[in-house]
CSV table of C-alpha atoms in Angstrom, one decimal:
chain,number,residue,atom,x,y,z
A,1,MET,CA,0.0,0.0,0.0
A,2,SER,CA,1.4,3.4,-1.0
A,3,LYS,CA,1.9,6.2,1.5
A,4,GLN,CA,-0.9,8.1,-0.1
A,5,ASN,CA,-3.3,5.2,0.2
A,6,ILE,CA,-2.2,4.6,3.8
A,7,GLU,CA,-3.1,8.2,4.7
A,8,LEU,CA,-6.4,8.0,2.9
A,9,SER,CA,-7.2,4.7,4.8
A,10,LYS,CA,-6.2,6.3,8.1
A,11,ASN,CA,-8.5,9.3,7.6
A,12,LYS,CA,-11.4,7.0,6.6
A,13,TRP,CA,-10.7,4.7,9.6
A,14,LYS,CA,-10.5,7.6,12.0
A,15,LYS,CA,-14.0,8.7,11.0
A,16,GLU,CA,-15.3,5.1,11.5
A,17,GLN,CA,-13.7,4.9,14.9
A,18,ILE,CA,-15.2,8.2,16.0
A,19,GLU,CA,-18.7,7.0,14.8
A,20,LEU,CA,-18.5,3.6,16.4
A,21,LYS,CA,-17.1,5.1,19.6
A,22,LYS,CA,-20.5,6.9,20.1
A,23,LYS,CA,-21.9,3.5,21.2
A,24,LEU,CA,-19.1,2.7,23.6
A,25,ASN,CA,-20.2,1.7,27.1
A,26,THR,CA,-17.4,2.1,29.7
A,27,THR,CA,-19.4,2.3,32.9
A,28,GLN,CA,-21.1,-1.1,33.2
A,29,LYS,CA,-20.2,-2.9,36.4
A,30,ILE,CA,-19.9,-6.7,36.1
A,31,ASP,CA,-20.6,-9.1,39.0
A,32,LYS,CA,-18.1,-11.8,38.2
A,33,SER,CA,-20.1,-14.3,40.4
A,34,LYS,CA,-22.7,-14.3,37.6
A,35,ILE,CA,-20.2,-15.2,34.9
A,36,LYS,CA,-20.4,-18.8,33.8
A,37,ARG,CA,-18.3,-18.7,30.6
A,38,ILE,CA,-15.4,-16.6,29.5
A,39,GLY,CA,-13.9,-16.3,26.0
A,40,GLY,CA,-10.5,-15.4,24.6
A,41,VAL,CA,-9.4,-14.4,21.1
A,42,ASP,CA,-6.0,-14.1,19.5
A,43,ILE,CA,-4.4,-14.2,16.1
A,44,SER,CA,-1.1,-16.0,15.4
A,45,PHE,CA,1.1,-15.7,12.4
A,46,ILE,CA,3.5,-18.0,10.5
A,47,LYS,CA,7.0,-16.7,11.1
A,48,GLY,CA,8.0,-14.4,8.3
A,49,ASN,CA,4.5,-14.0,7.0
A,50,ASP,CA,2.4,-11.0,8.1
A,51,LYS,CA,-0.7,-11.8,6.0
A,52,ASP,CA,-1.5,-15.5,6.4
A,53,ALA,CA,-2.6,-16.2,10.0
A,54,VAL,CA,-4.8,-18.2,12.3
A,55,ALA,CA,-7.6,-16.6,14.2
A,56,SER,CA,-8.6,-18.4,17.4
A,57,PHE,CA,-11.6,-18.2,19.7
A,58,ILE,CA,-12.0,-20.3,22.7
A,59,VAL,CA,-14.6,-20.5,25.5
A,60,LEU,CA,-13.7,-21.7,29.0
A,61,ASN,CA,-15.8,-22.4,32.0
A,62,TYR,CA,-15.6,-19.8,34.7
A,63,PRO,CA,-14.3,-19.4,37.4
A,64,GLU,CA,-12.6,-22.8,37.2
A,65,LEU,CA,-11.0,-22.2,33.8
A,66,ASP,CA,-10.3,-26.0,33.5
A,67,THR,CA,-12.6,-27.0,30.7
A,68,ILE,CA,-12.6,-25.7,27.1
A,69,ILE,CA,-16.3,-25.5,26.1
A,70,TYR,CA,-15.5,-24.5,22.6
A,71,GLU,CA,-12.5,-24.0,20.4
A,72,LYS,CA,-12.1,-22.9,16.8
A,73,ASN,CA,-8.9,-22.0,14.9
A,74,GLN,CA,-9.3,-20.7,11.4
A,75,TRP,CA,-7.0,-19.7,8.6
A,76,ILE,CA,-7.4,-16.1,7.5
A,77,THR,CA,-5.7,-13.7,5.1
A,78,LEU,CA,-5.2,-10.2,6.4
A,79,ASP,CA,-5.5,-7.7,3.6
A,80,GLN,CA,-4.7,-4.6,5.6
A,81,PRO,CA,-1.2,-3.6,6.8
A,82,TYR,CA,-0.5,-3.3,10.4
A,83,ILE,CA,-0.7,0.4,11.3
A,84,PRO,CA,-0.4,1.4,15.0
A,85,GLY,CA,-3.7,2.7,16.3
A,86,PHE,CA,-5.7,0.9,13.5
A,87,LEU,CA,-5.2,-2.8,14.5
A,88,ALA,CA,-9.0,-3.3,14.5
A,89,PHE,CA,-9.2,-2.7,10.8
A,90,ARG,CA,-6.8,-5.6,10.3
A,91,GLU,CA,-8.1,-8.1,13.0
A,92,ALA,CA,-11.6,-7.2,14.2
A,93,GLU,CA,-13.5,-8.7,11.3
A,94,PRO,CA,-12.1,-12.3,11.5
A,95,LEU,CA,-12.5,-12.4,15.2
A,96,TYR,CA,-16.0,-11.1,15.0
A,97,ASN,CA,-16.8,-13.8,12.4
A,98,LEU,CA,-15.6,-16.6,14.7
A,99,ILE,CA,-17.7,-15.3,17.7
A,100,TYR,CA,-20.8,-14.6,15.7
A,101,GLU,CA,-20.7,-18.0,14.0
A,102,PHE,CA,-20.5,-19.7,17.5
A,103,SER,CA,-23.4,-17.5,18.8
A,104,GLN,CA,-25.6,-18.7,15.9
A,105,ASN,CA,-24.7,-22.4,16.4
A,106,ASP,CA,-24.6,-22.6,20.2
A,107,PRO,CA,-26.2,-19.5,21.7
A,108,LYS,CA,-26.6,-21.1,25.2
A,109,ASN,CA,-22.8,-21.3,25.6
A,110,ILE,CA,-21.9,-17.8,24.4
A,111,PRO,CA,-19.5,-16.3,27.0
A,112,GLU,CA,-20.6,-13.3,29.1
A,113,VAL,CA,-17.1,-11.8,28.8
A,114,ILE,CA,-14.4,-12.0,26.1
A,115,LEU,CA,-10.7,-11.1,26.7
A,116,VAL,CA,-9.0,-9.7,23.7
A,117,ASP,CA,-5.3,-9.8,22.9
A,118,GLY,CA,-5.1,-6.1,22.2
A,119,ASN,CA,-6.0,-2.8,23.8
A,120,GLY,CA,-9.4,-1.3,24.4
A,121,ILE,CA,-9.6,2.4,25.4
A,122,LEU,CA,-5.9,2.4,26.0
A,123,HIS,CA,-5.6,3.9,22.5
A,124,PRO,CA,-5.0,7.4,21.0
A,125,ARG,CA,-8.6,7.8,20.1
A,126,GLY,CA,-9.9,5.7,23.0
A,127,PHE,CA,-11.1,2.9,20.7
A,128,GLY,CA,-8.7,0.0,20.2
A,129,LEU,CA,-9.3,-3.5,19.0
A,130,ALA,CA,-11.2,-4.7,22.1
A,131,SER,CA,-13.6,-1.8,22.0
A,132,HIS,CA,-14.1,-2.0,18.3
A,133,LEU,CA,-14.9,-5.8,18.5
A,134,GLY,CA,-17.2,-5.2,21.4
A,135,VAL,CA,-19.3,-2.6,19.6
A,136,LEU,CA,-19.4,-4.7,16.4
A,137,LEU,CA,-20.8,-7.6,18.5
A,138,ASP,CA,-23.3,-5.2,20.2
A,139,ASN,CA,-24.4,-3.8,16.9
A,140,ASN,CA,-25.3,-7.3,15.8
A,141,GLY,CA,-27.3,-8.3,18.9
A,142,LEU,CA,-24.5,-9.8,21.0
A,143,ASN,CA,-24.4,-8.1,24.4
A,144,ILE,CA,-20.9,-9.3,25.4
A,145,SER,CA,-18.5,-7.5,27.6
A,146,THR,CA,-15.0,-7.2,26.1
A,147,ILE,CA,-11.7,-6.4,27.9
A,148,GLY,CA,-8.4,-5.4,26.3
A,149,VAL,CA,-5.2,-7.1,27.5
A,150,GLY,CA,-1.9,-5.8,26.1
A,151,LYS,CA,1.6,-7.2,26.7
A,152,LYS,CA,3.3,-3.9,25.9
A,153,LEU,CA,2.3,-0.3,26.9
A,154,PHE,CA,0.8,1.7,24.1
A,155,GLU,CA,2.6,5.0,24.7
A,156,MET,CA,0.1,7.9,24.3
A,157,ASP,CA,-1.2,10.9,26.2
A,158,GLY,CA,2.1,11.3,28.0
A,159,LEU,CA,2.2,7.6,29.2
A,160,LYS,CA,5.8,6.4,28.8
A,161,LYS,CA,7.2,3.0,29.7
A,162,SER,CA,10.2,4.8,31.3
A,163,GLN,CA,7.8,6.5,33.7
A,164,VAL,CA,5.3,3.7,34.2
A,165,LYS,CA,7.8,1.0,34.9
A,166,PRO,CA,9.4,2.4,38.1
A,167,GLN,CA,5.9,3.5,39.4
A,168,PHE,CA,4.6,0.0,38.9
A,169,GLU,CA,7.7,-1.6,40.5
A,170,ASN,CA,7.3,0.6,43.6
A,171,LEU,CA,3.6,-0.3,43.7
A,172,ILE,CA,4.1,-4.1,43.7
A,173,LYS,CA,6.8,-3.7,46.4
A,174,ASN,CA,4.0,-2.5,48.6
A,175,ASN,CA,1.9,-5.6,47.7
A,176,LEU,CA,-0.5,-3.7,45.5
A,177,LYS,CA,-1.8,-5.4,42.3
A,178,PHE,CA,-2.3,-2.6,39.8
A,179,LEU,CA,-1.4,0.9,38.8
A,180,LYS,CA,-4.1,2.9,37.0
A,181,LEU,CA,-2.7,4.7,33.9
A,182,VAL,CA,-3.5,8.4,34.0
A,183,GLY,CA,-2.5,10.4,31.0
A,184,ASN,CA,-1.5,14.1,30.8
A,185,SER,CA,-5.1,14.8,29.9
A,186,GLY,CA,-6.2,13.4,33.3
A,187,THR,CA,-8.0,10.5,31.6
A,188,ILE,CA,-7.6,7.0,33.1
A,189,HIS,CA,-6.8,4.9,30.1
A,190,GLY,CA,-6.4,1.5,31.8
A,191,ALA,CA,-4.1,-0.2,34.3
A,192,ALA,CA,-0.7,-1.9,34.6
A,193,VAL,CA,-1.5,-5.1,36.3
A,194,GLN,CA,0.6,-7.7,38.2
A,195,SER,CA,-1.1,-10.8,36.9
A,196,ASN,CA,0.9,-13.2,39.1
A,197,PRO,CA,2.8,-12.6,42.4
A,198,LYS,CA,5.9,-14.2,40.9
A,199,ILE,CA,5.9,-12.0,37.8
A,200,THR,CA,7.1,-8.4,37.9
A,201,GLN,CA,6.4,-7.6,34.3
A,202,PRO,CA,2.9,-6.1,34.0
A,203,ILE,CA,0.1,-6.7,31.5
A,204,PHE,CA,-2.0,-3.7,30.4
A,205,VAL,CA,-5.7,-4.0,31.0
A,206,SER,CA,-8.2,-1.6,29.5
A,207,ILE,CA,-12.0,-1.4,29.1
A,208,GLY,CA,-13.2,-2.9,25.8
A,209,HIS,CA,-17.0,-2.4,25.8
A,210,ASN,CA,-19.9,-3.0,28.2
A,211,ILE,CA,-17.7,-3.0,31.3
A,212,ASP,CA,-15.9,-0.6,33.6
A,213,LEU,CA,-12.2,-0.6,34.5
A,214,ASP,CA,-12.5,-2.0,38.0
A,215,SER,CA,-14.6,-4.9,36.8
A,216,SER,CA,-12.1,-5.4,33.9
A,217,ILE,CA,-9.1,-5.6,36.3
A,218,ASP,CA,-11.0,-7.9,38.7
A,219,ILE,CA,-12.0,-10.3,36.0
A,220,VAL,CA,-8.5,-10.4,34.4
A,221,LEU,CA,-6.8,-11.1,37.8
A,222,SER,CA,-9.2,-13.9,38.4
A,223,CYS,CA,-8.1,-15.5,35.1
A,224,CYS,CA,-4.4,-15.4,35.6
A,225,LYS,CA,-2.5,-18.6,36.3
A,226,PHE,CA,0.5,-17.2,34.5
A,227,ARG,CA,1.4,-13.7,33.2
A,228,VAL,CA,-1.2,-13.8,30.4
A,229,PRO,CA,-4.9,-14.5,31.4
A,230,GLU,CA,-5.9,-18.0,30.7
A,231,PRO,CA,-8.5,-17.4,27.9
A,232,ILE,CA,-6.0,-15.5,25.8
A,233,ARG,CA,-3.1,-17.8,26.8
A,234,GLN,CA,-5.1,-20.9,25.7
A,235,SER,CA,-6.2,-19.2,22.5
A,236,ASP,CA,-2.6,-18.3,21.7
A,237,LEU,CA,-1.3,-21.8,22.5
A,238,ARG,CA,-3.9,-23.5,20.4
A,239,SER,CA,-3.5,-21.2,17.4
A,240,ARG,CA,0.2,-21.7,17.5
A,241,ALA,CA,-0.2,-25.5,17.8
A,242,PHE,CA,-2.6,-25.4,14.8
A,243,ILE,CA,0.0,-23.6,12.7
A,244,ARG,CA,2.7,-26.1,13.9
A,245,ASN,CA,0.6,-29.1,12.9
A,246,TYR,CA,-0.1,-27.5,9.5
A,247,LEU,CA,3.6,-26.9,8.8
A,248,GLN,CA,4.5,-30.4,9.9
A,249,GLN,CA,1.8,-31.8,7.6
A,250,GLN,CA,3.2,-29.7,4.7
A,251,GLN,CA,6.7,-30.9,5.4
A,252,GLN,CA,5.6,-34.5,5.5
A,253,GLN,CA,3.7,-34.1,2.2
A,254,GLN,CA,6.8,-32.5,0.6
A,255,GLN,CA,9.0,-35.3,1.8
A,256,GLN,CA,6.6,-37.9,0.5
A,257,GLN,CA,6.5,-36.1,-2.9
A,258,GLN,CA,10.2,-36.0,-3.0
A,259,GLN,CA,10.4,-39.7,-2.2
A,260,GLN,CA,7.9,-40.5,-4.9
A,261,ASN,CA,9.9,-38.5,-7.4
A,262,THR,CA,13.1,-40.3,-6.4
A,263,ASN,CA,11.4,-43.7,-6.8
A,264,GLN,CA,10.1,-42.7,-10.2
A,265,ASN,CA,13.5,-41.6,-11.4
A,266,THR,CA,15.1,-44.8,-10.1
A,267,ASN,CA,12.5,-46.9,-11.9
A,268,GLN,CA,13.1,-45.0,-15.1
A,269,ASN,CA,16.8,-45.7,-14.9
């Protein structure tokens, strides 16, 4: 995509984000005792290939997180380039399609909450992938709460890793679990969260849609056995395994074809 086309796309996408953001709900409190199922979505790539990928959606029982109720991994082709601040226009549609398909086939098991590998309102325009996905679902009759979970800090509104890191480290020394991320504008964009007592590297939690920040933090913490919350972790593990199995099958087929060619040449000689 040329620089001119990228700028045209960015201007168009900004307008779409502003329009969709009008429907964003960031104040809904969630009683986690009423959650029975929780979902996770992630997209994994083949190494060296930024277009062909596997979108993954899983549903776990909650709060136990020990049974996978549903799993689907699907090959996708991503037509849009990765542009910071516009990840949703690359990844939201395939993730939405997986969730919507499941809702039509098994509506009784649709999760009340979905954790998204990506930011929610921790975003320059307050409308990242988790928010975008949540509003898309809502627009199509699926009242699901979404939460953004990032592994790296999206630096914006004066939030810098160099400043957040020491503040967070000081906080966990005092046995506190999270640091709310307040930008220069005074806006609370999300929280740096210690997901496990043994892990000092934070994850970055933000509101997606149909939820407030305190509920988002509480639910994410309840899902963490390791650094990354289990719904996203399992989605990531399974999508990577799906790719690995595919590549192994491809390699085996190539080896078989090579062997067949060798045998044919031997017979001809």
